Amino acid sequence: MTTPPRPAIELSADEARRIALRAQGFLGAPDRKSGVRGVLRHLGAVQLDTISVLARSHELIPYARLGAVGRDTVEAAYWTQTHAFEYWSHAACILPVEEWPHFAFRRRAYRSRPHWHHDLPDGAYDQVVKQLRAEGPLTATELGGAKNKGEWWDWSDAKIAVERALMYGEVVCTERRSWKRVYDLAERAIPDALLHDDLSDAECLRRLVRLAGEALGVGTRADIADYHRLKGEQFDAVVADSGLVPVAVQGWSKPAWADPKALETAPRGRHRTTLLSPFDSLVWERARTERIFGFTHRLEAYVPKPKRIHGYFAMPLLAGGKLLGRVDPAREGSTLVARQVSLDTPKAVAPMAQALLEAASWVGCDSVRVERVNRPELTADLVRALT
């Protein structure tokens, strides 16, 4: 583990929290001129996920920062004009296309590793590439079928081949169509100036560590490495040359690094009041979320229903720069249903009502119905605030 030089800069816990909020786009005036593409470039990665409640997570990310940007606008901003590509970063993520060269280290690693647990018949890989060259862009179904007739994970040869080509960088996912990946050859989807694996692993890692530090504002080794799912030793090898500066944060037990630009001015401006996707990069890492906000965040979608505390897709409430509660939403026709509302304080009632009404309007609902509140004595106040 890297032991940074004794930091000359010390931050209070509150300063670190505000720096993190500004870096993630939640403090200060939103950059509406740059729009969704600006959010993607600023964050460096937007996570994808199959769950759709109010909307899919990659739609919720710009909404939380910009407000009620149209959902069609979100999709068009991500996928048109070779602006972005999908690849493995923190998880499956939409990434700015200009970062293609900096994932060369990961493509090389995939090419050199065993082929998971999937065997391919001779010629299957070449056939998929040939078909994409002649007919692409195509989904796995259009390539010959995504699955065999067995269990749900039983991929077809075409699906195995095209996913392998995606990992290797010969094929790119250029959009999602009805949530299916649409594949095309990298030579068509990536601009010529970016289509190379020329950068060394160290150059790639240095760039991704710097990008993560800028997106987080301030973070520990684990925080910054986790952003693009780098190994700790990969972070250690490049952080000294990344441009990030060592800092000490009050109450943080581990060393930290910050984006030097984030330290130039004190974070000021208007706080966003909004609901966050559980896959928002502000709350990606549980330990960081607890350290900065004193808020325990866990996605319970994969927890057995009887054991859920806050609900299937509990969305944290951000207000005044703090996480004050969460809501598990659903939709019934034109009604947004707050199946379970968890409020940490009575002061969370008004911002929760505001966030619910704004989210309802964004997804085309004209009313909000509250089913359960963790503090029943606040139910009447919340219902009143929603009317």
Tab-separated table of C-alpha atoms in Angstrom:
chain	number	residue	atom	x	y	z
A	1	MET	CA	0.000	0.000	0.000
A	2	THR	CA	1.214	3.488	-0.845
A	3	THR	CA	2.129	5.700	2.102
A	4	PRO	CA	1.761	9.247	0.804
A	5	PRO	CA	4.050	12.088	1.874
A	6	ARG	CA	2.915	13.888	5.005
A	7	PRO	CA	0.131	16.065	3.599
A	8	ALA	CA	0.493	19.808	3.815
A	9	ILE	CA	-3.255	20.243	3.318
A	10	GLU	CA	-5.772	19.330	5.986
A	11	LEU	CA	-9.511	19.258	5.385
A	12	SER	CA	-12.358	19.105	7.837
A	13	ALA	CA	-14.909	16.353	7.362
A	14	ASP	CA	-17.415	18.993	6.251
A	15	GLU	CA	-15.011	20.419	3.661
A	16	ALA	CA	-14.398	16.933	2.273
A	17	ARG	CA	-18.141	16.295	2.062
A	18	ARG	CA	-18.739	19.538	0.169
A	19	ILE	CA	-15.805	18.904	-2.160
A	20	ALA	CA	-17.236	15.464	-2.935
A	21	LEU	CA	-20.701	16.903	-3.620
A	22	ARG	CA	-19.353	19.558	-5.970
A	23	ALA	CA	-17.144	17.067	-7.791
A	24	GLN	CA	-20.162	14.828	-8.374
A	25	GLY	CA	-22.312	17.689	-9.659
A	26	PHE	CA	-24.622	18.198	-6.664
A	27	LEU	CA	-23.383	21.530	-5.353
A	28	GLY	CA	-23.451	24.720	-7.405
A	29	ALA	CA	-25.260	25.597	-10.605
A	30	PRO	CA	-25.710	22.611	-12.925
A	31	ASP	CA	-23.938	22.754	-16.282
A	32	ARG	CA	-27.086	22.734	-18.391
A	33	LYS	CA	-25.262	23.933	-21.494
A	34	SER	CA	-23.161	20.761	-21.606
A	35	GLY	CA	-26.204	18.679	-20.700
A	36	VAL	CA	-26.158	14.907	-20.420
A	37	ARG	CA	-22.922	14.570	-22.360
A	38	GLY	CA	-21.303	16.988	-19.957
A	39	VAL	CA	-22.464	14.880	-17.009
A	40	LEU	CA	-20.975	11.767	-18.606
A	41	ARG	CA	-17.640	13.442	-19.278
A	42	HIS	CA	-17.570	14.973	-15.823
A	43	LEU	CA	-18.252	11.683	-14.046
A	44	GLY	CA	-16.173	9.586	-16.452
A	45	ALA	CA	-18.528	6.611	-16.101
A	46	VAL	CA	-22.283	6.067	-15.732
A	47	GLN	CA	-23.321	2.637	-14.497
A	48	LEU	CA	-25.906	0.554	-16.334
A	49	ASP	CA	-28.290	-1.843	-14.642
A	50	THR	CA	-31.222	-3.987	-15.711
A	51	ILE	CA	-33.581	-2.752	-12.981
A	52	SER	CA	-36.116	-0.162	-14.076
A	53	VAL	CA	-38.492	1.303	-11.521
A	54	LEU	CA	-38.954	5.024	-12.110
A	55	ALA	CA	-36.457	4.793	-14.944
A	56	ARG	CA	-33.239	2.935	-15.620
A	57	SER	CA	-30.242	3.963	-13.572
A	58	HIS	CA	-28.349	5.575	-16.455
A	59	GLU	CA	-31.348	7.903	-16.930
A	60	LEU	CA	-31.540	8.718	-13.218
A	61	ILE	CA	-27.901	9.861	-13.098
A	62	PRO	CA	-28.286	12.985	-15.283
A	63	TYR	CA	-31.786	13.618	-13.906
A	64	ALA	CA	-30.393	13.846	-10.385
A	65	ARG	CA	-27.898	16.507	-11.487
A	66	LEU	CA	-29.748	18.444	-14.182
A	67	GLY	CA	-33.399	18.059	-13.276
A	68	ALA	CA	-36.160	17.014	-15.640
A	69	VAL	CA	-34.139	16.437	-18.802
A	70	GLY	CA	-36.181	14.416	-21.292
A	71	ARG	CA	-35.607	10.675	-21.182
A	72	ASP	CA	-35.321	10.475	-24.981
A	73	THR	CA	-32.769	13.268	-24.764
A	74	VAL	CA	-30.756	11.193	-22.304
A	75	GLU	CA	-30.618	8.174	-24.598
A	76	ALA	CA	-29.751	10.260	-27.656
A	77	ALA	CA	-27.005	12.089	-25.791
A	78	TYR	CA	-25.328	8.857	-24.743
A	79	TRP	CA	-25.478	6.898	-27.944
A	80	THR	CA	-25.447	9.162	-31.020
A	81	GLN	CA	-22.479	10.363	-33.069
A	82	THR	CA	-19.909	7.948	-31.587
A	83	HIS	CA	-20.080	9.872	-28.332
A	84	ALA	CA	-19.885	6.914	-25.949
A	85	PHE	CA	-19.312	3.199	-25.670
A	86	GLU	CA	-20.183	0.541	-23.133
A	87	TYR	CA	-17.448	-1.366	-21.339
A	88	TRP	CA	-16.435	-2.723	-17.954
A	89	SER	CA	-15.383	0.046	-15.588
A	90	HIS	CA	-16.905	0.212	-12.093
A	91	ALA	CA	-19.353	-2.309	-13.541
A	92	ALA	CA	-20.995	-2.287	-16.973
A	93	CYS	CA	-20.817	1.426	-17.693
A	94	ILE	CA	-21.361	4.005	-20.390
A	95	LEU	CA	-18.001	5.689	-20.956
A	96	PRO	CA	-16.982	8.788	-22.927
A	97	VAL	CA	-15.565	7.653	-26.253
A	98	GLU	CA	-12.378	9.659	-25.735
A	99	GLU	CA	-11.469	7.283	-22.912
A	100	TRP	CA	-11.308	4.266	-25.245
A	101	PRO	CA	-7.467	4.342	-25.384
A	102	HIS	CA	-7.248	4.302	-21.582
A	103	PHE	CA	-9.000	0.949	-21.287
A	104	ALA	CA	-6.333	-0.755	-23.399
A	105	PHE	CA	-4.859	-2.252	-20.206
A	106	ARG	CA	-8.153	-4.020	-19.513
A	107	ARG	CA	-8.578	-5.235	-23.089
A	108	ARG	CA	-5.064	-6.689	-23.000
A	109	ALA	CA	-5.816	-8.394	-19.700
A	110	TYR	CA	-8.965	-9.995	-21.120
A	111	ARG	CA	-7.091	-11.247	-24.177
A	112	SER	CA	-4.493	-12.957	-22.007
A	113	ARG	CA	-6.835	-14.601	-19.513
A	114	PRO	CA	-8.562	-17.985	-19.818
A	115	HIS	CA	-11.853	-17.888	-21.700
A	116	TRP	CA	-14.000	-18.030	-18.546
A	117	HIS	CA	-16.112	-21.201	-18.548
A	118	HIS	CA	-17.344	-20.911	-22.106
A	119	ASP	CA	-15.924	-23.006	-24.919
A	120	LEU	CA	-16.498	-22.020	-28.515
A	121	PRO	CA	-16.547	-24.281	-31.574
A	122	ASP	CA	-13.946	-23.539	-34.206
A	123	GLY	CA	-14.901	-20.636	-36.418
A	124	ALA	CA	-17.682	-19.226	-34.201
A	125	TYR	CA	-15.727	-16.117	-33.212
A	126	ASP	CA	-14.658	-15.359	-36.787
A	127	GLN	CA	-18.208	-15.887	-38.022
A	128	VAL	CA	-19.606	-13.271	-35.658
A	129	VAL	CA	-16.983	-10.731	-36.703
A	130	LYS	CA	-17.648	-11.509	-40.367
A	131	GLN	CA	-21.393	-11.080	-39.918
A	132	LEU	CA	-20.987	-7.762	-38.117
A	133	ARG	CA	-18.718	-6.533	-40.882
A	134	ALA	CA	-21.334	-7.409	-43.492
A	135	GLU	CA	-24.560	-6.556	-41.652
A	136	GLY	CA	-23.851	-4.651	-38.417
A	137	PRO	CA	-24.782	-3.106	-36.075
A	138	LEU	CA	-26.643	-6.154	-34.683
A	139	THR	CA	-27.982	-7.564	-31.422
A	140	ALA	CA	-26.997	-11.037	-30.241
A	141	THR	CA	-30.431	-12.259	-31.328
A	142	GLU	CA	-29.798	-10.942	-34.831
A	143	LEU	CA	-26.395	-12.630	-34.808
A	144	GLY	CA	-28.034	-16.019	-34.377
A	145	GLY	CA	-29.628	-16.039	-30.948
A	146	ALA	CA	-28.610	-14.908	-27.477
A	147	LYS	CA	-29.436	-18.102	-25.610
A	148	ASN	CA	-29.689	-21.836	-26.042
A	149	LYS	CA	-32.765	-23.698	-24.846
A	150	GLY	CA	-31.328	-24.457	-21.417
A	151	GLU	CA	-31.202	-22.310	-18.291
A	152	TRP	CA	-31.244	-18.508	-18.525
A	153	TRP	CA	-27.449	-18.267	-18.330
A	154	ASP	CA	-26.950	-20.773	-21.140
A	155	TRP	CA	-25.613	-18.407	-23.797
A	156	SER	CA	-25.583	-19.341	-27.444
A	157	ASP	CA	-22.281	-19.638	-29.316
A	158	ALA	CA	-23.025	-16.339	-31.060
A	159	LYS	CA	-23.561	-14.571	-27.724
A	160	ILE	CA	-20.381	-16.047	-26.230
A	161	ALA	CA	-18.399	-15.052	-29.301
A	162	VAL	CA	-19.650	-11.494	-29.518
A	163	GLU	CA	-19.177	-10.907	-25.774
A	164	ARG	CA	-15.630	-12.195	-26.071
A	165	ALA	CA	-15.040	-9.845	-28.994
A	166	LEU	CA	-16.433	-7.036	-26.847
A	167	MET	CA	-13.984	-7.802	-24.057
A	168	TYR	CA	-11.097	-7.935	-26.513
A	169	GLY	CA	-12.015	-4.610	-28.089
A	170	GLU	CA	-12.701	-5.915	-31.594
A	171	VAL	CA	-16.407	-5.236	-31.087
A	172	VAL	CA	-18.116	-2.351	-29.311
A	173	CYS	CA	-21.531	-2.011	-27.701
A	174	THR	CA	-22.760	1.215	-29.242
A	175	GLU	CA	-26.262	1.389	-27.757
A	176	ARG	CA	-29.005	-0.530	-25.978
A	177	ARG	CA	-32.140	-1.389	-27.952
A	178	SER	CA	-34.998	-2.609	-25.739
A	179	TRP	CA	-32.200	-3.223	-23.269
A	180	LYS	CA	-30.365	-5.538	-25.669
A	181	ARG	CA	-26.789	-4.688	-26.480
A	182	VAL	CA	-26.237	-3.556	-30.046
A	183	TYR	CA	-22.800	-4.585	-31.309
A	184	ASP	CA	-20.668	-3.148	-34.068
A	185	LEU	CA	-17.050	-3.410	-35.127
A	186	ALA	CA	-14.745	-1.102	-33.224
A	187	GLU	CA	-13.262	0.069	-36.512
A	188	ARG	CA	-16.635	1.613	-37.367
A	189	ALA	CA	-17.769	2.718	-33.919
A	190	ILE	CA	-14.599	4.318	-32.551
A	191	PRO	CA	-13.069	7.382	-34.249
A	192	ASP	CA	-9.819	6.580	-36.050
A	193	ALA	CA	-7.731	8.852	-33.826
A	194	LEU	CA	-8.847	6.915	-30.726
A	195	LEU	CA	-8.823	3.383	-32.122
A	196	HIS	CA	-5.559	2.084	-30.742
A	197	ASP	CA	-4.046	0.200	-27.833
A	198	ASP	CA	-0.803	2.175	-27.935
A	199	LEU	CA	-0.807	3.336	-24.316
A	200	SER	CA	1.086	1.304	-21.750
A	201	ASP	CA	-0.673	-0.111	-18.725
A	202	ALA	CA	0.960	2.598	-16.582
A	203	GLU	CA	-0.317	5.371	-18.853
A	204	CYS	CA	-3.833	3.943	-18.782
A	205	LEU	CA	-3.854	3.522	-15.023
A	206	ARG	CA	-2.427	6.982	-14.397
A	207	ARG	CA	-5.215	8.533	-16.451
A	208	LEU	CA	-7.985	6.523	-14.770
A	209	VAL	CA	-6.688	7.286	-11.279
A	210	ARG	CA	-6.607	10.989	-12.141
A	211	LEU	CA	-10.103	10.850	-13.645
A	212	ALA	CA	-11.458	9.056	-10.573
A	213	GLY	CA	-9.837	11.593	-8.266
A	214	GLU	CA	-11.388	14.445	-10.225
A	215	ALA	CA	-14.823	12.812	-10.231
A	216	LEU	CA	-14.690	12.150	-6.485
A	217	GLY	CA	-12.965	15.390	-5.492
A	218	VAL	CA	-11.278	13.686	-2.556
A	219	GLY	CA	-10.936	10.021	-1.666
A	220	THR	CA	-8.925	7.282	-0.051
A	221	ARG	CA	-6.947	4.653	-1.926
A	222	ALA	CA	-9.953	2.327	-1.836
A	223	ASP	CA	-12.360	5.077	-2.958
A	224	ILE	CA	-10.310	6.062	-5.976
A	225	ALA	CA	-9.315	2.541	-7.027
A	226	ASP	CA	-12.932	1.356	-6.770
A	227	TYR	CA	-14.206	4.008	-9.176
A	228	HIS	CA	-12.944	2.094	-12.232
A	229	ARG	CA	-12.419	-1.172	-10.299
A	230	LEU	CA	-8.645	-0.993	-10.265
A	231	LYS	CA	-6.553	-3.097	-7.938
A	232	GLY	CA	-4.916	-1.437	-4.973
A	233	GLU	CA	-1.461	-2.194	-6.304
A	234	GLN	CA	-2.381	-0.621	-9.642
A	235	PHE	CA	-3.341	2.556	-7.796
A	236	ASP	CA	-0.106	2.415	-5.798
A	237	ALA	CA	2.010	2.168	-8.929
A	238	VAL	CA	0.745	5.399	-10.486
A	239	VAL	CA	-0.742	7.715	-7.873
A	240	ALA	CA	2.496	9.637	-7.304
A	241	ASP	CA	2.497	10.656	-10.972
A	242	SER	CA	-1.270	11.096	-11.342
A	243	GLY	CA	-1.409	14.749	-10.358
A	244	LEU	CA	-3.551	14.074	-7.290
A	245	VAL	CA	-2.260	15.590	-4.055
A	246	PRO	CA	-2.119	13.970	-0.600
A	247	VAL	CA	-4.485	15.448	1.979
A	248	ALA	CA	-5.520	14.648	5.520
A	249	VAL	CA	-9.239	14.608	6.300
A	250	GLN	CA	-10.494	15.004	9.838
A	251	GLY	CA	-12.043	11.765	11.057
A	252	TRP	CA	-10.735	9.681	8.164
A	253	SER	CA	-8.490	6.937	9.461
A	254	LYS	CA	-6.736	6.351	6.134
A	255	PRO	CA	-4.643	8.573	3.844
A	256	ALA	CA	-6.463	10.506	1.148
A	257	TRP	CA	-5.774	12.258	-2.141
A	258	ALA	CA	-7.587	15.171	-3.755
A	259	ASP	CA	-7.952	16.802	-7.129
A	260	PRO	CA	-5.817	19.973	-6.856
A	261	LYS	CA	-8.428	21.996	-8.762
A	262	ALA	CA	-11.004	21.015	-6.158
A	263	LEU	CA	-8.839	22.649	-3.501
A	264	GLU	CA	-8.479	25.994	-5.272
A	265	THR	CA	-11.869	27.390	-4.237
A	266	ALA	CA	-14.234	26.621	-1.397
A	267	PRO	CA	-17.317	24.660	-2.538
A	268	ARG	CA	-20.312	26.983	-2.506
A	269	GLY	CA	-23.671	27.223	-4.211
A	270	ARG	CA	-27.083	25.682	-4.269
A	271	HIS	CA	-27.553	22.100	-3.130
A	272	ARG	CA	-29.625	19.719	-5.233
A	273	THR	CA	-32.652	18.115	-3.626
A	274	THR	CA	-33.225	14.849	-5.447
A	275	LEU	CA	-33.631	11.102	-5.294
A	276	LEU	CA	-30.523	9.104	-6.180
A	277	SER	CA	-30.264	5.856	-8.057
A	278	PRO	CA	-28.743	3.173	-5.808
A	279	PHE	CA	-26.141	2.922	-8.599
A	280	ASP	CA	-25.224	6.622	-8.511
A	281	SER	CA	-21.479	7.190	-8.264
A	282	LEU	CA	-22.042	9.462	-5.253
A	283	VAL	CA	-23.024	6.363	-3.254
A	284	TRP	CA	-21.245	3.578	-5.172
A	285	GLU	CA	-18.980	2.555	-2.327
A	286	ARG	CA	-20.690	1.758	0.958
A	287	ALA	CA	-17.711	2.491	3.183
A	288	ARG	CA	-17.219	5.912	1.562
A	289	THR	CA	-20.927	6.746	1.830
A	290	GLU	CA	-20.902	5.906	5.534
A	291	ARG	CA	-17.683	7.842	6.101
A	292	ILE	CA	-18.814	11.007	4.335
A	293	PHE	CA	-22.542	11.062	5.037
A	294	GLY	CA	-23.004	8.780	8.030
A	295	PHE	CA	-25.509	6.903	5.885
A	296	THR	CA	-25.653	3.140	5.423
A	297	HIS	CA	-26.604	2.381	1.847
A	298	ARG	CA	-27.386	-1.078	0.534
A	299	LEU	CA	-29.279	-2.232	-2.533
A	300	GLU	CA	-31.869	-4.734	-1.311
A	301	ALA	CA	-33.181	-5.885	-4.700
A	302	TYR	CA	-31.323	-9.166	-4.266
A	303	VAL	CA	-32.195	-9.556	-0.591
A	304	PRO	CA	-35.129	-11.912	0.172
A	305	LYS	CA	-38.250	-9.790	0.595
A	306	PRO	CA	-38.847	-10.685	4.282
A	307	LYS	CA	-35.341	-9.470	5.111
A	308	ARG	CA	-35.560	-6.113	3.345
A	309	ILE	CA	-35.436	-3.077	5.598
A	310	HIS	CA	-35.934	-0.188	3.177
A	311	GLY	CA	-37.305	-1.884	0.062
A	312	TYR	CA	-36.482	-3.391	-3.330
A	313	PHE	CA	-35.013	-0.289	-5.016
A	314	ALA	CA	-34.618	2.175	-2.154
A	315	MET	CA	-33.446	5.516	-3.540
A	316	PRO	CA	-31.504	7.756	-1.133
A	317	LEU	CA	-32.801	11.289	-0.613
A	318	LEU	CA	-30.163	13.998	-1.042
A	319	ALA	CA	-31.071	17.392	0.410
A	320	GLY	CA	-28.980	20.204	1.797
A	321	GLY	CA	-25.852	18.224	1.012
A	322	LYS	CA	-26.884	15.359	3.279
A	323	LEU	CA	-28.571	11.981	2.869
A	324	LEU	CA	-31.746	12.245	4.943
A	325	GLY	CA	-33.712	9.136	4.090
A	326	ARG	CA	-34.829	6.927	1.227
A	327	VAL	CA	-37.883	5.773	-0.659
A	328	ASP	CA	-38.750	2.551	-2.455
A	329	PRO	CA	-40.827	3.720	-5.445
A	330	ALA	CA	-43.125	2.037	-7.925
A	331	ARG	CA	-45.524	3.146	-10.637
A	332	GLU	CA	-49.192	2.277	-11.032
A	333	GLY	CA	-50.533	3.963	-14.153
A	334	SER	CA	-50.142	7.697	-13.641
A	335	THR	CA	-49.465	7.348	-9.914
A	336	LEU	CA	-46.027	7.231	-8.343
A	337	VAL	CA	-46.293	4.904	-5.361
A	338	ALA	CA	-43.966	5.424	-2.403
A	339	ARG	CA	-44.126	1.840	-1.188
A	340	GLN	CA	-41.880	2.538	1.738
A	341	VAL	CA	-40.519	5.868	2.905
A	342	SER	CA	-37.690	5.889	5.431
A	343	LEU	CA	-37.075	9.293	7.033
A	344	ASP	CA	-34.098	9.831	9.298
A	345	THR	CA	-35.463	13.083	10.765
A	346	PRO	CA	-38.669	15.139	10.681
A	347	LYS	CA	-36.690	17.715	8.700
A	348	ALA	CA	-36.646	15.227	5.810
A	349	VAL	CA	-40.423	15.450	5.247
A	350	ALA	CA	-40.427	18.596	3.085
A	351	PRO	CA	-37.468	17.651	0.874
A	352	MET	CA	-38.825	14.118	0.444
A	353	ALA	CA	-42.144	15.533	-0.735
A	354	GLN	CA	-40.345	17.888	-3.120
A	355	ALA	CA	-38.196	15.093	-4.528
A	356	LEU	CA	-41.180	12.756	-4.967
A	357	LEU	CA	-43.256	15.375	-6.756
A	358	GLU	CA	-40.405	16.279	-9.110
A	359	ALA	CA	-39.682	12.621	-9.881
A	360	ALA	CA	-43.367	11.932	-10.492
A	361	SER	CA	-43.614	14.798	-12.947
A	362	TRP	CA	-40.453	13.671	-14.735
A	363	VAL	CA	-41.778	10.167	-15.403
A	364	GLY	CA	-45.257	11.363	-16.390
A	365	CYS	CA	-47.151	10.686	-13.160
A	366	ASP	CA	-49.694	13.201	-11.877
A	367	SER	CA	-50.030	11.993	-8.286
A	368	VAL	CA	-48.061	10.387	-5.459
A	369	ARG	CA	-49.441	7.794	-3.039
A	370	VAL	CA	-47.659	6.928	0.185
A	371	GLU	CA	-48.089	3.372	1.474
A	372	ARG	CA	-45.724	3.064	4.458
A	373	VAL	CA	-43.495	5.377	6.458
A	374	ASN	CA	-40.912	4.082	8.898
A	375	ARG	CA	-41.982	6.759	11.375
A	376	PRO	CA	-45.801	6.595	11.297
A	377	GLU	CA	-46.128	9.875	13.182
A	378	LEU	CA	-44.684	11.651	10.105
A	379	THR	CA	-47.099	10.084	7.595
A	380	ALA	CA	-49.754	12.792	7.825
A	381	ASP	CA	-47.132	15.548	7.422
A	382	LEU	CA	-45.691	13.854	4.328
A	383	VAL	CA	-49.105	13.279	2.730
A	384	ARG	CA	-50.026	16.905	3.417
A	385	ALA	CA	-46.779	18.114	1.850
A	386	LEU	CA	-47.538	16.098	-1.271
A	387	THR	CA	-50.927	17.752	-1.859
